[in-house]
Short mmCIF file of C-alpha atoms and ligand atoms in Angstrom, two decimals:
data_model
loop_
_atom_site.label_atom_id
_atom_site.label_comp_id
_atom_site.label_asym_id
_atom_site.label_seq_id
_atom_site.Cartn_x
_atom_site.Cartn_y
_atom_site.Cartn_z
CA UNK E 1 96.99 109.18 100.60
CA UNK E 2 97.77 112.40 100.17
CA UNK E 3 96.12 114.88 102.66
CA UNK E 4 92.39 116.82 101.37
CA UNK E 5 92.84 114.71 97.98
CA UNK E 6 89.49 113.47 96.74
CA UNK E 7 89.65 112.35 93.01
CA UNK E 8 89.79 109.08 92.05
CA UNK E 9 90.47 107.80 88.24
CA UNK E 10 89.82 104.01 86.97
CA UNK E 11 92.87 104.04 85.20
CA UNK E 12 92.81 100.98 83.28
CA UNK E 13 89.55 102.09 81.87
CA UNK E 14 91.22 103.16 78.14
CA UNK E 15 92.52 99.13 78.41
CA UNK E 16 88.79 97.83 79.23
CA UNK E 17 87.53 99.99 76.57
CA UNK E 18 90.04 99.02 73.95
CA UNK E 19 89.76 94.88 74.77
CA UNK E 20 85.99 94.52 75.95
CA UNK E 21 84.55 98.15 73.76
CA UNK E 22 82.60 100.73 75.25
CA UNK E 23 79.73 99.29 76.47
CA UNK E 24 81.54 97.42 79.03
CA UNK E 25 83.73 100.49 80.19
CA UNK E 26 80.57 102.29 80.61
CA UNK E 27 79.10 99.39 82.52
CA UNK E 28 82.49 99.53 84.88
CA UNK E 29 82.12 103.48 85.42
CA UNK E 30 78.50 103.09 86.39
CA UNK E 31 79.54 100.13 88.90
CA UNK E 32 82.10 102.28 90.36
CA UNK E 33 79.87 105.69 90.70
CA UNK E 34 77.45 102.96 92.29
CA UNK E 35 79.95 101.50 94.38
CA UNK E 36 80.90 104.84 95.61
CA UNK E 37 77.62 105.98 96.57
CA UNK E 38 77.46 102.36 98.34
CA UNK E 39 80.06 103.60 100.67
CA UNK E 40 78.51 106.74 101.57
CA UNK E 41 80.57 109.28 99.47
CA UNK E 42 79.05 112.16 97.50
CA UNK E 43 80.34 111.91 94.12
CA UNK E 44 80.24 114.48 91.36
CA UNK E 45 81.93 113.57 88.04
CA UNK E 46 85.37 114.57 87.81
CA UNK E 47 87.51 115.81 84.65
CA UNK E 48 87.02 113.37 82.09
CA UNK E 49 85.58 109.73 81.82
CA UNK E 50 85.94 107.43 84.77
CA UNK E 51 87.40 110.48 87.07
CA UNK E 52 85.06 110.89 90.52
CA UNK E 53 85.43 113.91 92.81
CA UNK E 54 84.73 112.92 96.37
CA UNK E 55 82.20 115.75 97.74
CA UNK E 56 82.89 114.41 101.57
CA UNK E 57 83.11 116.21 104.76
CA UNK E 58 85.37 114.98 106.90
CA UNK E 59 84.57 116.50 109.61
CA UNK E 60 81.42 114.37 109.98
CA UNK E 61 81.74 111.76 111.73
CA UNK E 62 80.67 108.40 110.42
CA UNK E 63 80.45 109.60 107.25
CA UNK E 64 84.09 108.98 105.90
CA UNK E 65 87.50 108.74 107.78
CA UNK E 66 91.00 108.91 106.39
CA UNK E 67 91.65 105.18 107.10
CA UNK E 68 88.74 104.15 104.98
CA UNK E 69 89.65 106.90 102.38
CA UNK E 70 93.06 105.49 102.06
CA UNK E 71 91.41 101.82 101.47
CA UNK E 72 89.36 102.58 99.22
CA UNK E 73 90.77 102.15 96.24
CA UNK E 74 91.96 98.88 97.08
CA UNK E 75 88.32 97.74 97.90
CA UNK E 76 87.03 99.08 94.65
CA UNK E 77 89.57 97.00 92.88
CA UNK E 78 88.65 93.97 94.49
CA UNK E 79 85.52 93.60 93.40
CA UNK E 80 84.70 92.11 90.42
CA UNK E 81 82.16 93.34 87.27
CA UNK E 82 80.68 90.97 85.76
CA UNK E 83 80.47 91.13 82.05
CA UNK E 84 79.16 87.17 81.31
CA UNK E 85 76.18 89.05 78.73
CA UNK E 86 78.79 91.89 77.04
CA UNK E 87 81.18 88.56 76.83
CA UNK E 88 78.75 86.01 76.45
CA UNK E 89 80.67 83.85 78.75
CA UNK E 90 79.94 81.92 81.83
CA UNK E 91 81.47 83.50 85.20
CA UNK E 92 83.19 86.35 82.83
CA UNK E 93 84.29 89.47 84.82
CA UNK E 94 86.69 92.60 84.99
CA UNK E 95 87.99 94.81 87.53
CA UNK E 96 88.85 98.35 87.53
CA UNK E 97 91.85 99.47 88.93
CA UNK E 98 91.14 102.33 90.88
CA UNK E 99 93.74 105.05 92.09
CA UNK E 100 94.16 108.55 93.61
CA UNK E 101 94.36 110.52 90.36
CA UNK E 102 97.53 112.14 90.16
CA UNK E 103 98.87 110.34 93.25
CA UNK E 104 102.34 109.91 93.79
CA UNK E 105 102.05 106.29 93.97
CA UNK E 106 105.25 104.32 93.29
CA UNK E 107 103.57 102.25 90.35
CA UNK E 108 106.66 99.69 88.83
CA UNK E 109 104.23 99.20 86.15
CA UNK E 110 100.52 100.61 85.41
CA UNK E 111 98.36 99.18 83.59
CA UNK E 112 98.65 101.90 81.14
CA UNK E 113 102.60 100.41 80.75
CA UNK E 114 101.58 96.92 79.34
CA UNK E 115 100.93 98.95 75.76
CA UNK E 116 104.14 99.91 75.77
CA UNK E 117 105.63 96.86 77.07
CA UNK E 118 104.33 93.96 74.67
CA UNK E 119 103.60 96.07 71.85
CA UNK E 120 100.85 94.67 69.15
CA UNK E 121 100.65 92.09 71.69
CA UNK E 122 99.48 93.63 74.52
CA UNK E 123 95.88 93.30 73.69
CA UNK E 124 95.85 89.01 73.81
CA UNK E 125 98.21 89.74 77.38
CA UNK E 126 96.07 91.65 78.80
CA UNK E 127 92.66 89.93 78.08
CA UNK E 128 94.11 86.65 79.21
CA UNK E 129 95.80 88.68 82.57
CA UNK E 130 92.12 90.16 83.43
CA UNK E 131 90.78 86.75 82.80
CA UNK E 132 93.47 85.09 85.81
CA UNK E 133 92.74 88.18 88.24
CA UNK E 134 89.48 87.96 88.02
CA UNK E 135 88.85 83.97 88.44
CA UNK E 136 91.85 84.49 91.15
CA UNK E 137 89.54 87.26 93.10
CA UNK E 138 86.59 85.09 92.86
CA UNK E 139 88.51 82.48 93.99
CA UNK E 140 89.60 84.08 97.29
CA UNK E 141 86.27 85.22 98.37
CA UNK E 142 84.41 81.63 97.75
CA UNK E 143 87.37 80.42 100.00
CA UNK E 144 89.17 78.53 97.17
CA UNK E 145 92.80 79.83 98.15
CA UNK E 146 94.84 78.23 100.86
CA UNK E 147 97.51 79.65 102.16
CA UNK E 148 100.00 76.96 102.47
CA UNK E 149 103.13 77.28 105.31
CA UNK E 150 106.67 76.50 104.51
CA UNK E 151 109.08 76.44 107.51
CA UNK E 152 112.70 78.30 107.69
CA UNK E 153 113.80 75.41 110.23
CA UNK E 154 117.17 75.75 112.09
CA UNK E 155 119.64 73.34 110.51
CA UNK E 156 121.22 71.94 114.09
CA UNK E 157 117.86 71.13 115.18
CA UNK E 158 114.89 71.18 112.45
CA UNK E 159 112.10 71.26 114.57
CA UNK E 160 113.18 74.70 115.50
CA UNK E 161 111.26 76.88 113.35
CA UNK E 162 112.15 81.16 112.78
CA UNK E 163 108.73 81.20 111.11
CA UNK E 164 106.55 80.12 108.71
CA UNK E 165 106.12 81.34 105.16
CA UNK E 166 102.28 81.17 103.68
CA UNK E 167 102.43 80.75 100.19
CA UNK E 168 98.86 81.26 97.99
CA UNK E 169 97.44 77.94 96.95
CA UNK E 170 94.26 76.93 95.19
CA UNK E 171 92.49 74.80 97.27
CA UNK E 172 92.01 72.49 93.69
CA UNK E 173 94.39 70.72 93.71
CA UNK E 174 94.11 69.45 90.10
CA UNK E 175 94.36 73.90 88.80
CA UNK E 176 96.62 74.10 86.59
CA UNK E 177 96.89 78.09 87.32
CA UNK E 178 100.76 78.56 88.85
CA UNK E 179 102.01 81.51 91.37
CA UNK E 180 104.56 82.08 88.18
CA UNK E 181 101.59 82.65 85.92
CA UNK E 182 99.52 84.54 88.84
CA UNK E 183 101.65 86.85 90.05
CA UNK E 184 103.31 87.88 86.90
CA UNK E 185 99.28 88.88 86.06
CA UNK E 186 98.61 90.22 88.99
CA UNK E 187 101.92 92.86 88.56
CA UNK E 188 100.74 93.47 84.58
CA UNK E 189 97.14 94.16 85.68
CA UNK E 190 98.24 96.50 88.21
CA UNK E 191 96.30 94.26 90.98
CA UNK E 192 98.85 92.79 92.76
CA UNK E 193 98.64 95.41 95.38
CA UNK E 194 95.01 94.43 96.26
CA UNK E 195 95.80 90.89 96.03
CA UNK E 196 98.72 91.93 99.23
CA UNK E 197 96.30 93.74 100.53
CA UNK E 198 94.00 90.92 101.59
CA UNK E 199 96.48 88.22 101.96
CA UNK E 200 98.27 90.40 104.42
CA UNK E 201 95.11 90.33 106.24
CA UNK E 202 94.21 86.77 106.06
CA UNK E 203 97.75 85.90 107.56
CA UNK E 204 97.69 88.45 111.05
CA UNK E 205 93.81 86.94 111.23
CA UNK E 206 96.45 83.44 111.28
CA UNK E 207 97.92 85.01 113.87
CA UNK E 208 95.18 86.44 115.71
CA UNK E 209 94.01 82.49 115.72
CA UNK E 210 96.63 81.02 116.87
CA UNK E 211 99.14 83.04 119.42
CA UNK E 212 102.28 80.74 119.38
CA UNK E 213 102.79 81.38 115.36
CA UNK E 214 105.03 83.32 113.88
CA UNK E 215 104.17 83.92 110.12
CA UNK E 216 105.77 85.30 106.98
CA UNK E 217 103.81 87.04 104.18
CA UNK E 218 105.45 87.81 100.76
CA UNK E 219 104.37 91.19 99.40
CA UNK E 220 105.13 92.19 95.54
CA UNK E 221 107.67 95.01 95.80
CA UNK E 222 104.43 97.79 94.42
CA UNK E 223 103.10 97.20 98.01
CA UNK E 224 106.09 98.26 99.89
CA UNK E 225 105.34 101.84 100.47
CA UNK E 226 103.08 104.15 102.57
CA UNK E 227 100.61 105.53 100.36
CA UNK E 228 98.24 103.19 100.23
CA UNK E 229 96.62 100.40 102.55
CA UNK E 230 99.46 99.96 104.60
CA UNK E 231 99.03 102.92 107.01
CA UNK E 232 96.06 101.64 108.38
CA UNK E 233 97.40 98.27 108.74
CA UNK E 234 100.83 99.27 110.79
CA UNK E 235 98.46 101.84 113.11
CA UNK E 236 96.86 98.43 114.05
CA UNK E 237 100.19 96.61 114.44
CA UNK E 238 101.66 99.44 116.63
CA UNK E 239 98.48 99.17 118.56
CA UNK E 240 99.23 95.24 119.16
CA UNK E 241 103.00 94.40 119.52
CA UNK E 242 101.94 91.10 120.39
CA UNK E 243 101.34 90.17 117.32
CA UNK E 244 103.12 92.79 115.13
CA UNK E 245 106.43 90.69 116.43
CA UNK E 246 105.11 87.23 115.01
CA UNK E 247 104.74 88.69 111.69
CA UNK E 248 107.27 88.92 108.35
CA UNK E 249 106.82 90.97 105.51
CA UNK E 250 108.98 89.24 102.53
CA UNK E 251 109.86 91.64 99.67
CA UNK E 252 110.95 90.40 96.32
CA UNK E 253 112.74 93.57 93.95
CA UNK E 254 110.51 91.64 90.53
CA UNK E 255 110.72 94.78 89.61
CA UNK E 256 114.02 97.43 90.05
CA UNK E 257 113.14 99.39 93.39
CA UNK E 258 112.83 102.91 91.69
CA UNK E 259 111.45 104.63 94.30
CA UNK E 260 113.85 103.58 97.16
CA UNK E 261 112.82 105.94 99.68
CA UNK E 262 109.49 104.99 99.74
CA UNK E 263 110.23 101.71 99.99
CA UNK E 264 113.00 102.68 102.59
CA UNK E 265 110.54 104.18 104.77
CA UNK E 266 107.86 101.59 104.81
CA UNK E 267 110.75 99.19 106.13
CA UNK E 268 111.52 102.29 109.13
CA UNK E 269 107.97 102.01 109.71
CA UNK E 270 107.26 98.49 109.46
CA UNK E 271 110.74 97.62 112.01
CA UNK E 272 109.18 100.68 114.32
CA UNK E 273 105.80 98.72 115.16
CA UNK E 274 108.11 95.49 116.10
CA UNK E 275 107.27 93.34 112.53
CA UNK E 276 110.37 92.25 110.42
CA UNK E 277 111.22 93.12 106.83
CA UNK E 278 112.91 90.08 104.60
CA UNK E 279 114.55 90.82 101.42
CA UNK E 280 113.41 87.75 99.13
CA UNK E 281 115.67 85.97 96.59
CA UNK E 282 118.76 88.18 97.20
CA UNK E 283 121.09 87.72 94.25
CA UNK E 284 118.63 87.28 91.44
CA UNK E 285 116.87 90.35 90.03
CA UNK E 286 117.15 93.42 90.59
CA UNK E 287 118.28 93.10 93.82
CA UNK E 288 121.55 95.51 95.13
CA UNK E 289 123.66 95.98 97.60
CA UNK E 290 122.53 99.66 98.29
CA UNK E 291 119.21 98.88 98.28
CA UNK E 292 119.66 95.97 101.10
CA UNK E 293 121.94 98.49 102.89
CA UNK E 294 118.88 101.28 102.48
CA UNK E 295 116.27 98.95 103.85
CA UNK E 296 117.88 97.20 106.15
CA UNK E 297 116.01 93.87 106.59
CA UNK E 298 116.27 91.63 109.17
CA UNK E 299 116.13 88.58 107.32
CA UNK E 300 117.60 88.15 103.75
CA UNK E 301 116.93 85.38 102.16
CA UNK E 302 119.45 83.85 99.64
CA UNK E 303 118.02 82.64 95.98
CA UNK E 304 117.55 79.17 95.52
CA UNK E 305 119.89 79.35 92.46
CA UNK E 306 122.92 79.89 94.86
CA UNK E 307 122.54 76.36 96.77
CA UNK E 308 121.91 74.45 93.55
CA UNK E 309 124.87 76.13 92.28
CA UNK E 310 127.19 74.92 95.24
CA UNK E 311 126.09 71.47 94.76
CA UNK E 312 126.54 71.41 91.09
CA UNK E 313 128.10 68.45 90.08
CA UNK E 314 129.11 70.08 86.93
CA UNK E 315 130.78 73.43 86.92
CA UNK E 316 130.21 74.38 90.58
CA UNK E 317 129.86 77.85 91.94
CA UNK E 318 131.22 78.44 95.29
CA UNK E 319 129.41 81.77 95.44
CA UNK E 320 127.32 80.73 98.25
CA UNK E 321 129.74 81.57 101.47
CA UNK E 322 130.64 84.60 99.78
CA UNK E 323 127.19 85.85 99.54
CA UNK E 324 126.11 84.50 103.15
CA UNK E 325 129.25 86.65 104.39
CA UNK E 326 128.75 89.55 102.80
CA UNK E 327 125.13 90.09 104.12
CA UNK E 328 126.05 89.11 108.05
CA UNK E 329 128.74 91.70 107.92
CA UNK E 330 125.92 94.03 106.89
CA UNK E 331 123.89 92.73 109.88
CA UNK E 332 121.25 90.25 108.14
CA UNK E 333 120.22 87.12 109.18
CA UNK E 334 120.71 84.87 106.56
CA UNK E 335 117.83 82.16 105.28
CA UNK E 336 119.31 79.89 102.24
CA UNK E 337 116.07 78.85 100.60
CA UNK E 338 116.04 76.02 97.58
CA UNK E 339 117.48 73.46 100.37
CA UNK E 340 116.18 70.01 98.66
CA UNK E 341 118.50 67.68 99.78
CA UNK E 342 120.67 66.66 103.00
CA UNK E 343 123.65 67.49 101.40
CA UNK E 344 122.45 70.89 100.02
CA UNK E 345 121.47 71.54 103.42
CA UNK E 346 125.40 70.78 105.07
CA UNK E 347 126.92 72.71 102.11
CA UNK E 348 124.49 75.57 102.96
CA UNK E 349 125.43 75.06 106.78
CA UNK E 350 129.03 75.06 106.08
CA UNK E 351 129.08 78.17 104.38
CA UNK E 352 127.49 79.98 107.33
CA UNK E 353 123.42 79.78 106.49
CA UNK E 354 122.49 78.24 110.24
CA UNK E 355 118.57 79.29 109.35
CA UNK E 356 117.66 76.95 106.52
CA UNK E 357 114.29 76.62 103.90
CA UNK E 358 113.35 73.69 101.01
CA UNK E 359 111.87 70.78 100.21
CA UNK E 360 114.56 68.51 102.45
CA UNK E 361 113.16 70.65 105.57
CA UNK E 362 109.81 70.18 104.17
CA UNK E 363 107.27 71.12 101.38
CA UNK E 364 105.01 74.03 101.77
CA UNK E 365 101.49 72.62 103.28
CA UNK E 366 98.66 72.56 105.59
CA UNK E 367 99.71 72.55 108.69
CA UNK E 368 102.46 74.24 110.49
CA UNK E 369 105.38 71.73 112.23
CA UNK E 370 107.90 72.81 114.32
CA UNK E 371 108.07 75.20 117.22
CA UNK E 372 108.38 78.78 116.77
CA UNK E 373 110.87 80.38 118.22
CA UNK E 374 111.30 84.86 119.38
CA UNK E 375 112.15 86.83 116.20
CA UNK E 376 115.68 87.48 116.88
CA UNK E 377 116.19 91.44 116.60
CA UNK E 378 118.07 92.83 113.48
CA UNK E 379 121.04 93.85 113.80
CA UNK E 380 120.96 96.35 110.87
CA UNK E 381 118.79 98.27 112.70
CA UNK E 382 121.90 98.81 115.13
CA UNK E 383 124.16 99.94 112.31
CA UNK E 384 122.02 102.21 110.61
CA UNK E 385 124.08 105.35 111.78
CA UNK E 386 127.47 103.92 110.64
CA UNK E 387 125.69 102.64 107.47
CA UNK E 388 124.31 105.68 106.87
CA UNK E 389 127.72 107.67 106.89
CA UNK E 390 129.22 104.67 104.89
CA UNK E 391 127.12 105.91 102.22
CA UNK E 392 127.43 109.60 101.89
P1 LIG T 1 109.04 82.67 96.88
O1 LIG T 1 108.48 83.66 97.83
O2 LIG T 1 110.51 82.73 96.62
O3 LIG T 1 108.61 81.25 97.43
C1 LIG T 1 109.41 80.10 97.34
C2 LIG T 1 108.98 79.23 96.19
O4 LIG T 1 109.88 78.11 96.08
C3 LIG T 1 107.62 78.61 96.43
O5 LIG T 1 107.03 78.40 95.17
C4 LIG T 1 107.97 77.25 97.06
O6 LIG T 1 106.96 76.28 96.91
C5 LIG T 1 109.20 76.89 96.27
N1 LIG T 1 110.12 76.04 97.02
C6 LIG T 1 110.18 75.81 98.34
N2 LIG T 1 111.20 74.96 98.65
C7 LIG T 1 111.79 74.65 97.47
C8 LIG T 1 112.91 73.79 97.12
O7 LIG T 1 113.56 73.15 97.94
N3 LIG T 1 113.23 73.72 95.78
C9 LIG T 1 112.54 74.41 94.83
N4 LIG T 1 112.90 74.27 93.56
N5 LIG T 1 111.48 75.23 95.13
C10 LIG T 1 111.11 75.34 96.43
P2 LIG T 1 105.55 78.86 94.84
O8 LIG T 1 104.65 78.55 95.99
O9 LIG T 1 105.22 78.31 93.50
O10 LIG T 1 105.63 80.43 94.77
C11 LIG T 1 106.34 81.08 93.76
C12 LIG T 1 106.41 82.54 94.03
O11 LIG T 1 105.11 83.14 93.96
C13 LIG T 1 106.91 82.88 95.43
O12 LIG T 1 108.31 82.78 95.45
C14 LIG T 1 106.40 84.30 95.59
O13 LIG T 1 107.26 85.22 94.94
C15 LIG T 1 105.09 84.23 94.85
N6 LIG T 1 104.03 84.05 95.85
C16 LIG T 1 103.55 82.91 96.40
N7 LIG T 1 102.53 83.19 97.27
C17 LIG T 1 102.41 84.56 97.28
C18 LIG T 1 101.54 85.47 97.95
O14 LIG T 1 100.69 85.11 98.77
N8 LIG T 1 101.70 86.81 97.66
C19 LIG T 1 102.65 87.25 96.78
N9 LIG T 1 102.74 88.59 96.55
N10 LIG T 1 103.49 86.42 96.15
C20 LIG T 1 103.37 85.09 96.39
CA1 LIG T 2 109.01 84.44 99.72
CA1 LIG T 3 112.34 83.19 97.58
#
């Protein structure tokens, strides 16, 4: 957040407006003003509908801090408006997405974007998006998401485990809601941040709980910078190292990494504390070569695509070694994930991927098997000088 900056915007409020009328933006403003009072801030209104100026002195304590300044948008967003009478629907609710106005945010895409991107359809997209936030967000705080823990097991000896990955479930197991129908929402709404937000906490609470885990997290590539929640977050990681070095933060490029350096420098900050970055589904995407040579990860993991493609019966592609290669003479320690067989998981051995992930290793559940081993330290960190040069 940037320093002394006190307006904050709802800036999906033209959106609300458009798909649920006025009424029920002017019912979300009010809940916001209210909210904001709530948390001890004096408000004035700000220029133009749904803008708030902060009137806060900082310099009292108790009143506001930076941390919780920085945080705050992210709480507003999380909590949900009900609009069951303006929608005459059971359990009906939206949420604002609230923001710095005029912050330099990296946004991959605001909410004010989706116009643009689906056209006359936008309107249908984005009711039905709101709709899967919202029962998502009500969801997590009745306790009806699970995290679920997928092991990256060492293929010479499976019950050696480099950690575990959590992956959202509902705790219904007969929802028909997806991650490739959540998450897609969650990016369009402009909420996925605040969804990482809270499932970053849930998982060091995990590790808080229980001290001989060693847990990954995946983060939606809109997360990966400093502006927002994360400061606070990596202040209390530097404070405890003992659990800062049980934790991974996986990063999937859904989206092409425009802003680089921000993402660049949450990575510096992230590897500083002792937690390690992984680059998720390297290969698909938008993923790049300069951008994995920017951020230096410890852990890239290969896409699932590559190991089905090696064991293709039909037209095989022998990509796989290539790939694995390329990224240890970078420095990264390779995980080939999509491992669903035992020969998958030799072909991936053979081709150099030692640290392994799939359904032959085992599904994503419950409870955590296998022993957790050190994080090993990344090597790219090493090379960053000569890197560095390599690219100028
Ligand atoms: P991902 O991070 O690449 O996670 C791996 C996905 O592959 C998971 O699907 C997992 O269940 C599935 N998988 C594991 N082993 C195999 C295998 O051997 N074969 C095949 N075909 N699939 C396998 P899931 O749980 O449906 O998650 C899909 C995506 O949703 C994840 O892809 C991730 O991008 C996103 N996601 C899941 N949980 C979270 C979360 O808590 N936060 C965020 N931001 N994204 C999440
Ligand atoms: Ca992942
Ligand atoms: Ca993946």
């Amino acid at each position: 957040m940037p320093e002394g900056y006190h307006d904050v915007e709802i800036s999906n409020l033209a959106l609300i407006d458009a798909c649920w009328g006025a009424s029920v933006a002017d019912q979300v403003v009010d809940h916001i003003q209210m909210r904001l009072h709530h948390a001890g801030l004096r408000v004035t209104q700000g220029a133009g509908r749904g803008r708030f100026r902060l009137v806060c002195n900082m310099r009292r304590p108790g009143v506001v801090d930076h941390q919780s300044l920085a945080e705050l948008p992210y709480r507003l967003s999380a909590e949900p408006i009900s609009i069951e009478i303006a929608a005459n629907q059971q359990a009906a609710a939206v949420h604002a997405v609230v923001s710095w106005e005029g912050d330099n945010l990296p946004r991959y895409r605001a909410p004010r974007d989706i116009q643009i991107d689906h056209q006359e359809r936008w309107f249908a997209i984005y009711k039905s998006d709101m709709q899967i936030v919202a029962y998502l967000f009500r969801c997590m705080r009745e306790g009806r998401l699970t995290p679920h823990w997928q092991a990256v097991c060492d293929y010479r000896q499976p019950e050696q485990v480099l950690y575990h990955e959590g992956l959202m479930r509902f705790s219904d197991a007969s929802e028909a809601l997806a991650p490739d129908v959540v998450f897609p929402a969650l990016e369009r709404t402009g909420l996925a941040s605040t969804f990482d937000w809270l499932m970053v906490a849930h998982v060091i609470s995990e590790l808080e709980f229980d001290p001989k885990a060693t847990l990954g997290v995946n983060i939606s590539a809109t997360s990966a910078h400093l502006h927002g929640w994360w400061g606070s977050v990596l202040d209390d990681l530097t404070r405890r190292p003992a659990i800062a070095g049980r934790l991974v933060v996986e990063i999937t490029e859904t989206e092409p990494l425009t802003h680089i350096d921000d993402t660049a420098a949450f990575a510096r900050r992230l590897r500083a504390c002792g937690a390690a970055l992984a680059l998720d589904d390297f290969g698909s995407g938008y993923t790049s070569i300069r951008n994995l040579m920017q951020l230096m990860p410890a852990f890239v993991k290969t896409d699932g695509s590559f190991v089905n493609k090696v064991s293709s019966e039909h037209l095989p592609c022998y990509a796989l070694p290539h790939l694995i290669g390329l990224i240890k003479a970078l420095g990264g320690t390779v995980i080939v994930e999509g491992v669903e067989t035992p020969g998958m998981a030799d072909l991936a051995y053979v081709s150099g991927g030692v640290w392994q992930q799939g359904y032959y290793h085992g599904r994503p559940g419950l409870v955590r098997r296998g022993t957790s081993c050190a994080l090993p330290r990344a090597h790219f960190h090493e090379k960053e000088e000569p890197i560095r040069k390599w690219m100028n």
